[in-house]
PDB file of N, CA and C in Angstrom:
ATOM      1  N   UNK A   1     -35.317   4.519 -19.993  1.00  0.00           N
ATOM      2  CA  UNK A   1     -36.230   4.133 -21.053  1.00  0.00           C
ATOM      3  C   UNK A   1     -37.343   5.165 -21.216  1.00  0.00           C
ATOM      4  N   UNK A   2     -38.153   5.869 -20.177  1.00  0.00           N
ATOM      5  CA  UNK A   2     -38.803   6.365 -19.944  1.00  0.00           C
ATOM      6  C   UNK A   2     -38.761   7.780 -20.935  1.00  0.00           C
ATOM      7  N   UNK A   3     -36.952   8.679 -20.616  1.00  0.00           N
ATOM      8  CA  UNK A   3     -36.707   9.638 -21.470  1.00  0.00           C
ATOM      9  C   UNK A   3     -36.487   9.525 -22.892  1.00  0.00           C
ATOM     10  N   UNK A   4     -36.296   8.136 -23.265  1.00  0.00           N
ATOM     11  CA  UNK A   4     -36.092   7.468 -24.595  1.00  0.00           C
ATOM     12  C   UNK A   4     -37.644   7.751 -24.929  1.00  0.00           C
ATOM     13  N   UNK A   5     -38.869   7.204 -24.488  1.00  0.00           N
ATOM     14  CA  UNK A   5     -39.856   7.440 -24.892  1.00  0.00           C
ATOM     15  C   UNK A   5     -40.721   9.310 -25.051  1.00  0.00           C
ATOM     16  N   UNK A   6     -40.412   9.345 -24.389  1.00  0.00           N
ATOM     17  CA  UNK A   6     -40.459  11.157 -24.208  1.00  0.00           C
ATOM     18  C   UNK A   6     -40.219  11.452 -25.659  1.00  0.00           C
ATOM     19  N   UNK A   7     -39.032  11.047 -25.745  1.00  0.00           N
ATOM     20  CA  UNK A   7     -37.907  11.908 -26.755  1.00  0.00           C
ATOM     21  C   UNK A   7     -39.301  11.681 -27.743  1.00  0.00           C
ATOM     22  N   UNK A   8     -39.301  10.155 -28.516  1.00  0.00           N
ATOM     23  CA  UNK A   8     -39.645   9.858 -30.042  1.00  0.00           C
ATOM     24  C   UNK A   8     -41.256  10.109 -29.144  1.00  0.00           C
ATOM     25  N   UNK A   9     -42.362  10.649 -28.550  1.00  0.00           N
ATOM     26  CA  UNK A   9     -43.282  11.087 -28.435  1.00  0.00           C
ATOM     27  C   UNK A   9     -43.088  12.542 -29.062  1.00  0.00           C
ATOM     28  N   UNK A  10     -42.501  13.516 -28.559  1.00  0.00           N
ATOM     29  CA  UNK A  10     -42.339  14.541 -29.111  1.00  0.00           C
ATOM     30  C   UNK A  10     -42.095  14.876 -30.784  1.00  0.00           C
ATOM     31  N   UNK A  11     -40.978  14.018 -30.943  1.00  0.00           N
ATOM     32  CA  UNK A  11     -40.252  14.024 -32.576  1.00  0.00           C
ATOM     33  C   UNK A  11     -41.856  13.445 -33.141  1.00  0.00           C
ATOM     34  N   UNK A  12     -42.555  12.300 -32.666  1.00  0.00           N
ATOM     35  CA  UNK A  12     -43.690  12.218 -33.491  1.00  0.00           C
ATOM     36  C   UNK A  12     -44.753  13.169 -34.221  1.00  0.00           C
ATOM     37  N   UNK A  13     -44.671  13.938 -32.749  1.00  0.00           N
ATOM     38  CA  UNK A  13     -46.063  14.837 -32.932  1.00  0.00           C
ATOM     39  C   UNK A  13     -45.352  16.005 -33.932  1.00  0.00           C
ATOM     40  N   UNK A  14     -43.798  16.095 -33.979  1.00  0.00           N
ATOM     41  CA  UNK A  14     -43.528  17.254 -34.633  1.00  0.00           C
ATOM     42  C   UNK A  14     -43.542  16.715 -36.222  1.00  0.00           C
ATOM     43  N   UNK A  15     -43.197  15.343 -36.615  1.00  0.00           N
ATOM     44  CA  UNK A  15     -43.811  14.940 -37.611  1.00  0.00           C
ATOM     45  C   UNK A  15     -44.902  14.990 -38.212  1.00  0.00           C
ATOM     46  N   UNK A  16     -45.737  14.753 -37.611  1.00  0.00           N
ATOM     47  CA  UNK A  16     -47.273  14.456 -38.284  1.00  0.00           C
ATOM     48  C   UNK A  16     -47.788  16.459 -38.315  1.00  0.00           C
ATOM     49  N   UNK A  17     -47.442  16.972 -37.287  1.00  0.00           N
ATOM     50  CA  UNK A  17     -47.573  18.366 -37.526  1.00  0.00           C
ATOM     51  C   UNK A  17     -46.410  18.967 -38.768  1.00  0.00           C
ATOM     52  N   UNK A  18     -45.412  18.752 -38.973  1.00  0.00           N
ATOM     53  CA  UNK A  18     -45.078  19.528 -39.921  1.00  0.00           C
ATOM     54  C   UNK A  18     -44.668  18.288 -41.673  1.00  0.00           C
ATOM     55  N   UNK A  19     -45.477  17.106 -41.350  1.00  0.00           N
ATOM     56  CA  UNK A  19     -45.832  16.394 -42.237  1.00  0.00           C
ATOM     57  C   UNK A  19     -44.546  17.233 -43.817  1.00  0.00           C
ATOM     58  N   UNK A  20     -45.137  18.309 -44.299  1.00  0.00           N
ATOM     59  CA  UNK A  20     -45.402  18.791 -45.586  1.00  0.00           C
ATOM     60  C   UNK A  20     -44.370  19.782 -45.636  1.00  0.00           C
ATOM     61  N   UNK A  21     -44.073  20.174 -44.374  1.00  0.00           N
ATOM     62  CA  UNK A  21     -42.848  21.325 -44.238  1.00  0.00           C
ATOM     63  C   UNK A  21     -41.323  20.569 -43.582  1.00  0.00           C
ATOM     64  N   UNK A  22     -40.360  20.140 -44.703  1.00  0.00           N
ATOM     65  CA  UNK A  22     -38.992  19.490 -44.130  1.00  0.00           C
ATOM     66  C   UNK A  22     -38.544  20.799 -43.491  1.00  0.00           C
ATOM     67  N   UNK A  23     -38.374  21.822 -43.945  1.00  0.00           N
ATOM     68  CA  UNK A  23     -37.452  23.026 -43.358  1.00  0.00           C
ATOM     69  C   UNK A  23     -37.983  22.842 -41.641  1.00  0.00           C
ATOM     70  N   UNK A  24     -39.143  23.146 -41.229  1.00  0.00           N
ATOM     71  CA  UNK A  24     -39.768  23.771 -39.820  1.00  0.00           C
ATOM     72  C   UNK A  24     -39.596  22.229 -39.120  1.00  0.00           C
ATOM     73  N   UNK A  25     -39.779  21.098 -39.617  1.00  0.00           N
ATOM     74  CA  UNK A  25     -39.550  19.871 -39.559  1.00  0.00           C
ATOM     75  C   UNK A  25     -37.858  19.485 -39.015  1.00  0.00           C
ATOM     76  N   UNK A  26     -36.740  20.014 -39.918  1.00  0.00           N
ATOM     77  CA  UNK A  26     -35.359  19.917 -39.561  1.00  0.00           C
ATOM     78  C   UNK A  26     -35.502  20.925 -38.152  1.00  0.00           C
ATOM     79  N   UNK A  27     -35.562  21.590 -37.904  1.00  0.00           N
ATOM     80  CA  UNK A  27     -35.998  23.056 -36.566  1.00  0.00           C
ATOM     81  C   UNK A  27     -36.449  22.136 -36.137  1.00  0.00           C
ATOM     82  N   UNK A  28     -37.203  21.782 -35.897  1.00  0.00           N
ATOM     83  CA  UNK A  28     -37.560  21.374 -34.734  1.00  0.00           C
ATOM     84  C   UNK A  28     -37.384  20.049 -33.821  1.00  0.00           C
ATOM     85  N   UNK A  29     -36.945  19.463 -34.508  1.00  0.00           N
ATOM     86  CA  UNK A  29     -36.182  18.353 -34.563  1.00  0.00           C
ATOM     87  C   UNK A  29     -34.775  18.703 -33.721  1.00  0.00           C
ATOM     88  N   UNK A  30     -34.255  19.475 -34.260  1.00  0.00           N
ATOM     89  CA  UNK A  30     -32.744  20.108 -33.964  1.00  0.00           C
ATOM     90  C   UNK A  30     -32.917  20.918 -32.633  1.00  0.00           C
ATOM     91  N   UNK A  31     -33.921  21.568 -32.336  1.00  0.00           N
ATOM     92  CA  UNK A  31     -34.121  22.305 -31.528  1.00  0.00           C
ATOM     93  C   UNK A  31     -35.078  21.153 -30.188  1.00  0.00           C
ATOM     94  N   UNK A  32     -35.268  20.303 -30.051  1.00  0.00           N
ATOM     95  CA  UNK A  32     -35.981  19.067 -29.551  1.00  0.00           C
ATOM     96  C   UNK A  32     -34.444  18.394 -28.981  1.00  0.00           C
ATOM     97  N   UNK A  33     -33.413  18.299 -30.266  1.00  0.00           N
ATOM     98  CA  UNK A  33     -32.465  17.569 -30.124  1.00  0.00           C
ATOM     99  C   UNK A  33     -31.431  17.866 -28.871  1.00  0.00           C
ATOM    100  N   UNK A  34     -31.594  19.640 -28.814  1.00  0.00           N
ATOM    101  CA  UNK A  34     -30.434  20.400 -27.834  1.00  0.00           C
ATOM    102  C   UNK A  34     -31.393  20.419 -26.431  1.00  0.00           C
ATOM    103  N   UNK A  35     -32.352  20.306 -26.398  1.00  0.00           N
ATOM    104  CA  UNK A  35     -32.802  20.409 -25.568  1.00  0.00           C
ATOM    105  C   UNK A  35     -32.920  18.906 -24.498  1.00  0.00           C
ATOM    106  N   UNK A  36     -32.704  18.048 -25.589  1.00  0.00           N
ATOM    107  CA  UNK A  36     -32.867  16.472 -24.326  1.00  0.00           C
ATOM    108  C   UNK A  36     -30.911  16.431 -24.211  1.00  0.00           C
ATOM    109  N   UNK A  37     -30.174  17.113 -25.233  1.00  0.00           N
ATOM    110  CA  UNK A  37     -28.937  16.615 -24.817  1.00  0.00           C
ATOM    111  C   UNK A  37     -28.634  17.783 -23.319  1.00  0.00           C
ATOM    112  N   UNK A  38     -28.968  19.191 -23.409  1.00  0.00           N
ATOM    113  CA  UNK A  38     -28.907  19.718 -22.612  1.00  0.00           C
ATOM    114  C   UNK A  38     -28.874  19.432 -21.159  1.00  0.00           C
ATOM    115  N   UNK A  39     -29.895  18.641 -21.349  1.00  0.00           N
ATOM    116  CA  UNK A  39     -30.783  18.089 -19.880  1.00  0.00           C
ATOM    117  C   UNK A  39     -30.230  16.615 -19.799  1.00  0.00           C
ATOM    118  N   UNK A  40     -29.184  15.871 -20.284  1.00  0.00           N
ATOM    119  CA  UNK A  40     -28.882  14.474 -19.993  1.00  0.00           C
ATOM    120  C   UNK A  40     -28.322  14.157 -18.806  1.00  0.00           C
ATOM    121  N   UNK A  41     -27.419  15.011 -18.360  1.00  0.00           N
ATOM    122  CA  UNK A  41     -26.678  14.895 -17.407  1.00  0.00           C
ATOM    123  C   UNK A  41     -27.261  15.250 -16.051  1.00  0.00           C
ATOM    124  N   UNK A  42     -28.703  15.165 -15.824  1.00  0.00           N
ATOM    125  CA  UNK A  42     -29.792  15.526 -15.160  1.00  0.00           C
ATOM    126  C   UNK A  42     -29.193  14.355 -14.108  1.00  0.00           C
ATOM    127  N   UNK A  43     -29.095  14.349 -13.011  1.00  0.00           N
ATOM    128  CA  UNK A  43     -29.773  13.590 -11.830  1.00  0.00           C
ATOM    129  C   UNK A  43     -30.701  13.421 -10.925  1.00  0.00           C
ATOM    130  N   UNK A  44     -31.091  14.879 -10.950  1.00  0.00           N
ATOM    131  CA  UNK A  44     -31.931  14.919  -9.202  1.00  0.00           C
ATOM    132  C   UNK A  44     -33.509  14.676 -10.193  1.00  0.00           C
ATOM    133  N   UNK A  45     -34.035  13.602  -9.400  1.00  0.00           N
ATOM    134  CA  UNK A  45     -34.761  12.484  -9.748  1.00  0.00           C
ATOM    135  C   UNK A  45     -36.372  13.484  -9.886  1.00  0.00           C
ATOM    136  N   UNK A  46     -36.286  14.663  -9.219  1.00  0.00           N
ATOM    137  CA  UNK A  46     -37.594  15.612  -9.451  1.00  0.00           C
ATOM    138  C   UNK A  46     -37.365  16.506 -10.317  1.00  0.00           C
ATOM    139  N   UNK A  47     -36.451  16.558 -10.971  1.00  0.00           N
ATOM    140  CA  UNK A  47     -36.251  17.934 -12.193  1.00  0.00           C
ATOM    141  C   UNK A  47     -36.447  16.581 -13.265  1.00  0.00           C
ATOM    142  N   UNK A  48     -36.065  15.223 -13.202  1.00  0.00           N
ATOM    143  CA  UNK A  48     -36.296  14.567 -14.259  1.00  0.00           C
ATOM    144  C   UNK A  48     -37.692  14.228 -14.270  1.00  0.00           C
ATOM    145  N   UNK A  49     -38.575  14.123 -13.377  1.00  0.00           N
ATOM    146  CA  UNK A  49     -39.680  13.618 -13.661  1.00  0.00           C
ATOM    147  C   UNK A  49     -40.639  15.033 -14.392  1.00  0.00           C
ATOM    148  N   UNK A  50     -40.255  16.248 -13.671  1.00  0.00           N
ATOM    149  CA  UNK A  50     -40.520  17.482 -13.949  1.00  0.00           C
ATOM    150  C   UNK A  50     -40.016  17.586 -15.472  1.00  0.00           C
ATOM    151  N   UNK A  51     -38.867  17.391 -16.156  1.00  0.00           N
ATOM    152  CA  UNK A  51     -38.787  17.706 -17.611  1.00  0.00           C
ATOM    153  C   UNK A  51     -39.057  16.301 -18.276  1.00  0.00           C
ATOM    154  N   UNK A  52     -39.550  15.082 -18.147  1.00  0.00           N
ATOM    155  CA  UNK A  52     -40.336  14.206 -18.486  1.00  0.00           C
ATOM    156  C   UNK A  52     -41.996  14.773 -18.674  1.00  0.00           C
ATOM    157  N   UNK A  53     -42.530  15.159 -17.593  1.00  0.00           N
ATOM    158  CA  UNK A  53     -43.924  15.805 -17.720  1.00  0.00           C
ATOM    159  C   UNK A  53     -44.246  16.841 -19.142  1.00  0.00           C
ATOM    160  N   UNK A  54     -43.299  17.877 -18.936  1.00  0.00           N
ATOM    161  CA  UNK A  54     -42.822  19.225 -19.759  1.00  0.00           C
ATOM    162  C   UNK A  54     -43.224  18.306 -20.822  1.00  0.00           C
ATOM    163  N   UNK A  55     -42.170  17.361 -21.525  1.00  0.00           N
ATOM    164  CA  UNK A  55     -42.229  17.233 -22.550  1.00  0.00           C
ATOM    165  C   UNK A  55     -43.258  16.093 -23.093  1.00  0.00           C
ATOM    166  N   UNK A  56     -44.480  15.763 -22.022  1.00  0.00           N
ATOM    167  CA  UNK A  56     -45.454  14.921 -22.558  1.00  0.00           C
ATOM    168  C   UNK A  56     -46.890  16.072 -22.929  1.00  0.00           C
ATOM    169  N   UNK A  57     -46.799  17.291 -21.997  1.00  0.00           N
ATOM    170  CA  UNK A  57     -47.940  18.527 -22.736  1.00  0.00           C
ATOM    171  C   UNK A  57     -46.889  19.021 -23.288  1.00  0.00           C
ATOM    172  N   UNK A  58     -45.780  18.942 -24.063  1.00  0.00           N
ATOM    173  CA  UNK A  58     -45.574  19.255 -25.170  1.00  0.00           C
ATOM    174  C   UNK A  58     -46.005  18.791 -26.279  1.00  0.00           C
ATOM    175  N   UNK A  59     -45.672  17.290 -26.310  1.00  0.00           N
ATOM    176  CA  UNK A  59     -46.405  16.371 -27.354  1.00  0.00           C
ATOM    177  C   UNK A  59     -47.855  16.589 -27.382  1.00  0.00           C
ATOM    178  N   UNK A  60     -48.643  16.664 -26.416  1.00  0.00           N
ATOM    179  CA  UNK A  60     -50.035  16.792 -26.167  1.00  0.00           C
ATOM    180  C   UNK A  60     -50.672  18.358 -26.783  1.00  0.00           C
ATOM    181  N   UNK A  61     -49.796  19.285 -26.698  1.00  0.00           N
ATOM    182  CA  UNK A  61     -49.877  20.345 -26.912  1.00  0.00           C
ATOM    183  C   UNK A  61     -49.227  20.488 -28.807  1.00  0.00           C
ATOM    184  N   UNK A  62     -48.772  20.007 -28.883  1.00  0.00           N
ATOM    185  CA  UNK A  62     -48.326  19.992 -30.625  1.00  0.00           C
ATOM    186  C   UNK A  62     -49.912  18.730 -31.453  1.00  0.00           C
ATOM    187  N   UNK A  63     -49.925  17.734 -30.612  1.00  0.00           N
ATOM    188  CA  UNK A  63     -50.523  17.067 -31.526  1.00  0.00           C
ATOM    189  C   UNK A  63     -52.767  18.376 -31.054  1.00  0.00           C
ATOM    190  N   UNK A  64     -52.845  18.748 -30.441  1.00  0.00           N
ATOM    191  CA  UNK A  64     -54.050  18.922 -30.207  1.00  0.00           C
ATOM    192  C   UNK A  64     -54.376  20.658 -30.199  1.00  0.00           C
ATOM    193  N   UNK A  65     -53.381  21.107 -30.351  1.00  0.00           N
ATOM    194  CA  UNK A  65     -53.433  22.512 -30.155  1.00  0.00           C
ATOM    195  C   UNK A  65     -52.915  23.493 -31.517  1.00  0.00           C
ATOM    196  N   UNK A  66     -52.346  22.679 -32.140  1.00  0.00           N
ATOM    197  CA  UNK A  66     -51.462  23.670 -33.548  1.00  0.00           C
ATOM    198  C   UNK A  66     -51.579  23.075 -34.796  1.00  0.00           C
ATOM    199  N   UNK A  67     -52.074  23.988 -35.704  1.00  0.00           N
ATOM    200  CA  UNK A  67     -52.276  23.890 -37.193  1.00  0.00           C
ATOM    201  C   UNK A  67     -51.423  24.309 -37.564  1.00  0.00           C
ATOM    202  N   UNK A  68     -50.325  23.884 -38.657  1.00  0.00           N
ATOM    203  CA  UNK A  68     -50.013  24.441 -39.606  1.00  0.00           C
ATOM    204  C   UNK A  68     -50.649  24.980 -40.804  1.00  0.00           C
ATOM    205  N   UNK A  69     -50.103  25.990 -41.063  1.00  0.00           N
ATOM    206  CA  UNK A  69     -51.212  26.412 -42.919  1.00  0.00           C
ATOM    207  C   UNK A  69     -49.699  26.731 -43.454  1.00  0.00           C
ATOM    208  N   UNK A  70     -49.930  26.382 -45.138  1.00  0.00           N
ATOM    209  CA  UNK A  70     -48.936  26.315 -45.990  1.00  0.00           C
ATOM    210  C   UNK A  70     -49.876  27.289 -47.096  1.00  0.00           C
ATOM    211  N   UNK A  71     -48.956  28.461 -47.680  1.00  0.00           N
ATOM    212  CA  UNK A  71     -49.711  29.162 -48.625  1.00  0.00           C
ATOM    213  C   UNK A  71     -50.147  28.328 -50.137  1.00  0.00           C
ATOM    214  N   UNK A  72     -50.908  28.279 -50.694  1.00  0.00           N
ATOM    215  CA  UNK A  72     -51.094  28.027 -51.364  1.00  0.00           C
ATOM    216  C   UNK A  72     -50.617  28.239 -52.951  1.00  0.00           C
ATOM    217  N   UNK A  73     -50.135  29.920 -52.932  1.00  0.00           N
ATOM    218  CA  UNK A  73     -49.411  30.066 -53.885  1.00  0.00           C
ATOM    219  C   UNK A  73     -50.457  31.465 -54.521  1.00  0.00           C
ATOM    220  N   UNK A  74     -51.757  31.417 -54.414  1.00  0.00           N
ATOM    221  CA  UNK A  74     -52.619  32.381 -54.581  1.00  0.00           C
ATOM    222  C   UNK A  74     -53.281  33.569 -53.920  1.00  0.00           C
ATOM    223  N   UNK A  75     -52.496  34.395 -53.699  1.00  0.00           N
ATOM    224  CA  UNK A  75     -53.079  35.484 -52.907  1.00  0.00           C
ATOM    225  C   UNK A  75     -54.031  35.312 -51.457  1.00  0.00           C
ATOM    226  N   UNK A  76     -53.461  35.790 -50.026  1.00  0.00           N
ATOM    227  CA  UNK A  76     -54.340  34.881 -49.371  1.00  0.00           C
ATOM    228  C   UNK A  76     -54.956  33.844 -49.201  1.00  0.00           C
ATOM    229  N   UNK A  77     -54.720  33.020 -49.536  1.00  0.00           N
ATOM    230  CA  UNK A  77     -55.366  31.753 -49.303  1.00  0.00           C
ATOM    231  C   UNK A  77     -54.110  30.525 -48.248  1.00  0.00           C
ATOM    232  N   UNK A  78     -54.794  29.477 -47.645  1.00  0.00           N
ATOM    233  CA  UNK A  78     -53.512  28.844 -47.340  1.00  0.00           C
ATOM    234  C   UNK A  78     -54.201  27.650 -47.466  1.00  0.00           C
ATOM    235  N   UNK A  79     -53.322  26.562 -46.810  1.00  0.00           N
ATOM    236  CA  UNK A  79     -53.994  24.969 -46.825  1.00  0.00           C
ATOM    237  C   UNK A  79     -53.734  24.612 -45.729  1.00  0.00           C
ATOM    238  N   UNK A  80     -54.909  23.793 -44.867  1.00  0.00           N
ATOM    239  CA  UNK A  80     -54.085  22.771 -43.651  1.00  0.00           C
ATOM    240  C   UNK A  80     -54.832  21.412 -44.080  1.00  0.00           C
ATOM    241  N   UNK A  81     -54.223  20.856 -42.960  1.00  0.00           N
ATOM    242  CA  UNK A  81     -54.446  19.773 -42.747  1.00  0.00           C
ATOM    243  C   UNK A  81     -54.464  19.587 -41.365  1.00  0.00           C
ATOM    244  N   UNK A  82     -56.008  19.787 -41.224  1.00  0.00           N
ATOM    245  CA  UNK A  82     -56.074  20.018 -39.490  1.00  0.00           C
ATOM    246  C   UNK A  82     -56.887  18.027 -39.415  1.00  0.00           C
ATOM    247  N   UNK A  83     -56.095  17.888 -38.159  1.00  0.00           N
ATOM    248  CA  UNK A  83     -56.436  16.241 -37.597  1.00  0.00           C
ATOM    249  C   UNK A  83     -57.363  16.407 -36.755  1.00  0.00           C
ATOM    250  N   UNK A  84     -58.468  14.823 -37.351  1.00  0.00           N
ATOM    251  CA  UNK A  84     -59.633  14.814 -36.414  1.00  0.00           C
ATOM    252  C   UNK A  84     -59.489  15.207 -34.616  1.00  0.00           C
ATOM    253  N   UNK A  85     -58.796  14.783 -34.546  1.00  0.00           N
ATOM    254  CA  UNK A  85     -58.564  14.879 -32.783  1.00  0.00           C
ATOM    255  C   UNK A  85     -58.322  16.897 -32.751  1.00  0.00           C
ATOM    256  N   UNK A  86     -58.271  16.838 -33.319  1.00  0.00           N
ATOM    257  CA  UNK A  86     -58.646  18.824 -33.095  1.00  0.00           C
ATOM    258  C   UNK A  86     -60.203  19.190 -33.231  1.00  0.00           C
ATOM    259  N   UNK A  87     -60.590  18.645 -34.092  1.00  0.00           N
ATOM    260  CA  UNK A  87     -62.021  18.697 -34.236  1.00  0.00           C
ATOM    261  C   UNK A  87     -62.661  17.936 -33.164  1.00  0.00           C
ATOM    262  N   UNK A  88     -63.341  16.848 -33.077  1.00  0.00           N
ATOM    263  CA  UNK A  88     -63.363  16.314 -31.859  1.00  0.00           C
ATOM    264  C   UNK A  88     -64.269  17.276 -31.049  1.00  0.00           C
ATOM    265  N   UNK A  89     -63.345  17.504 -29.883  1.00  0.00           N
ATOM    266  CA  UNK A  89     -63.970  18.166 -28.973  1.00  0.00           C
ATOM    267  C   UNK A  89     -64.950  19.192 -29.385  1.00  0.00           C
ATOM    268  N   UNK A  90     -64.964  19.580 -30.807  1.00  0.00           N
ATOM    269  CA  UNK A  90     -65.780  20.990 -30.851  1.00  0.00           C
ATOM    270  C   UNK A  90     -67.079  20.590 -31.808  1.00  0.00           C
ATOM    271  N   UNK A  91     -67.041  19.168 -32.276  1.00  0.00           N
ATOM    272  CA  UNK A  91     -67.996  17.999 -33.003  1.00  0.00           C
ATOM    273  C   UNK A  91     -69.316  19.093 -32.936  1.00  0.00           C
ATOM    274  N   UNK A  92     -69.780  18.927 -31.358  1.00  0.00           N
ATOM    275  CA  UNK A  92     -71.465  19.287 -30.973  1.00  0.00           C
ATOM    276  C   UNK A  92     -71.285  21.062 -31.761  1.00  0.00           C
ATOM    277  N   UNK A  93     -70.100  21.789 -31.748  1.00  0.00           N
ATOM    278  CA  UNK A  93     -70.538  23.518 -32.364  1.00  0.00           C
ATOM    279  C   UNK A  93     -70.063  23.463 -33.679  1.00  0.00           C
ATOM    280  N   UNK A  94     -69.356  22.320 -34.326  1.00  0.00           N
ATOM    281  CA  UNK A  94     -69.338  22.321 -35.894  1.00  0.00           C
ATOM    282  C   UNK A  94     -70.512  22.017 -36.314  1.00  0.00           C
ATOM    283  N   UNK A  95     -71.243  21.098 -35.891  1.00  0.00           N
ATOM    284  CA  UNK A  95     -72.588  20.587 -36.363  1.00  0.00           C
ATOM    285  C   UNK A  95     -73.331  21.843 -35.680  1.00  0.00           C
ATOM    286  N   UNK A  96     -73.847  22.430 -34.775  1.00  0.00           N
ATOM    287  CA  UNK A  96     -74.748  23.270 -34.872  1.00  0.00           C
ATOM    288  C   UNK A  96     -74.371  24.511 -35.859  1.00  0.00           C
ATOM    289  N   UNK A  97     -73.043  24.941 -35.204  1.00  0.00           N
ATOM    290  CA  UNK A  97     -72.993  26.542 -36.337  1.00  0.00           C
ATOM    291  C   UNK A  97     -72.618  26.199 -37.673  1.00  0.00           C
ATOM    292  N   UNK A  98     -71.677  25.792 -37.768  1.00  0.00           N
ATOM    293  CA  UNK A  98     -70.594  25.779 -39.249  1.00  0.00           C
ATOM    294  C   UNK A  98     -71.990  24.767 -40.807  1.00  0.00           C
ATOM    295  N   UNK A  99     -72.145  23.399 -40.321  1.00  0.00           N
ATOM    296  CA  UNK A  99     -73.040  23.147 -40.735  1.00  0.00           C
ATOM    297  C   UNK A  99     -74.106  23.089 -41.484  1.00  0.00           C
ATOM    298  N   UNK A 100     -74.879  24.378 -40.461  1.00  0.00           N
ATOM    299  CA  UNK A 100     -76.323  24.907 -41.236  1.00  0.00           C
ATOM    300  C   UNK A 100     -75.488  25.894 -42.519  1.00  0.00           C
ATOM    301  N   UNK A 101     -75.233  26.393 -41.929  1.00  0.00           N
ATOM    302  CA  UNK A 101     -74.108  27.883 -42.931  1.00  0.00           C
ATOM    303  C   UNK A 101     -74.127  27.180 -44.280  1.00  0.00           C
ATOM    304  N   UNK A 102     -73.363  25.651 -44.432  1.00  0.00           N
ATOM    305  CA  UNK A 102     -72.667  25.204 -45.584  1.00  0.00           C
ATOM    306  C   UNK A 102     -73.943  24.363 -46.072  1.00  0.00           C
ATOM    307  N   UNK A 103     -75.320  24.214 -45.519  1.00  0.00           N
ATOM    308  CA  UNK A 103     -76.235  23.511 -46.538  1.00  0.00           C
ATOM    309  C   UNK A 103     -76.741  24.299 -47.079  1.00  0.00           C
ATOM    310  N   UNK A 104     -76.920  25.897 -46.408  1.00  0.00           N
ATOM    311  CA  UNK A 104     -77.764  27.110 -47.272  1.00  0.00           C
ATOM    312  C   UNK A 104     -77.216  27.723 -48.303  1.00  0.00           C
ATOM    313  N   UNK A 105     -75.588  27.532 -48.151  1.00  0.00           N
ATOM    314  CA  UNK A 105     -75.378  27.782 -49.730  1.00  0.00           C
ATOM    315  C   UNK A 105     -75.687  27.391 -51.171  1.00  0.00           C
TER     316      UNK A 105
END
């Protein structure tokens, strides 16, 4: 049950991260997919808890660590959609630096 949960933790975070992109979305998915069938036939009870771990700072590491940007269509420019929980931790240096910057304009 445990690797059942693993699995759709991962596929989540690769959802909500590639939300807007099906192509990088099918990838990774597919590439998520070879990798738990790879490893099914796993027994020895410390390589499973060991690629159980792997793939929970994976999830942890997709949902808190990676932006996608999608071009916009106009010369340099792109778009994200970066999630509060990325911001977060950096709350206290958005409000001091970023902040002042955007009321003096």
């Amino acid at each position: 049950m445990e690797v059942l949960r693993s699995y759709r933790r991962v596929l989540q975070a690769q959802r909500r991260l590639f939300q807007h992109d099906q192509k990088a979305l099918t990838a990774a998915q597919i590439e998520t997919r070879l990798k738990y069938k790879a490893s099914k036939n796993e027994t020895d009870e410390n390589k499973v808890n060991e690629l159980l771990e792997t793939a929970k700072h994976v999830a942890i590491y997709i949902d808190k660590h990676v932006v996608q940007a999608i071009t916009t269509g106009a010369e340099d420019q792109f778009r994200t959609g970066i999630a509060l929980t990325l911001l977060l931790p950096y709350s206290l240096f958005l409000s001091i630096v970023l902040l002042p910057e955007v009321l003096l304009m």
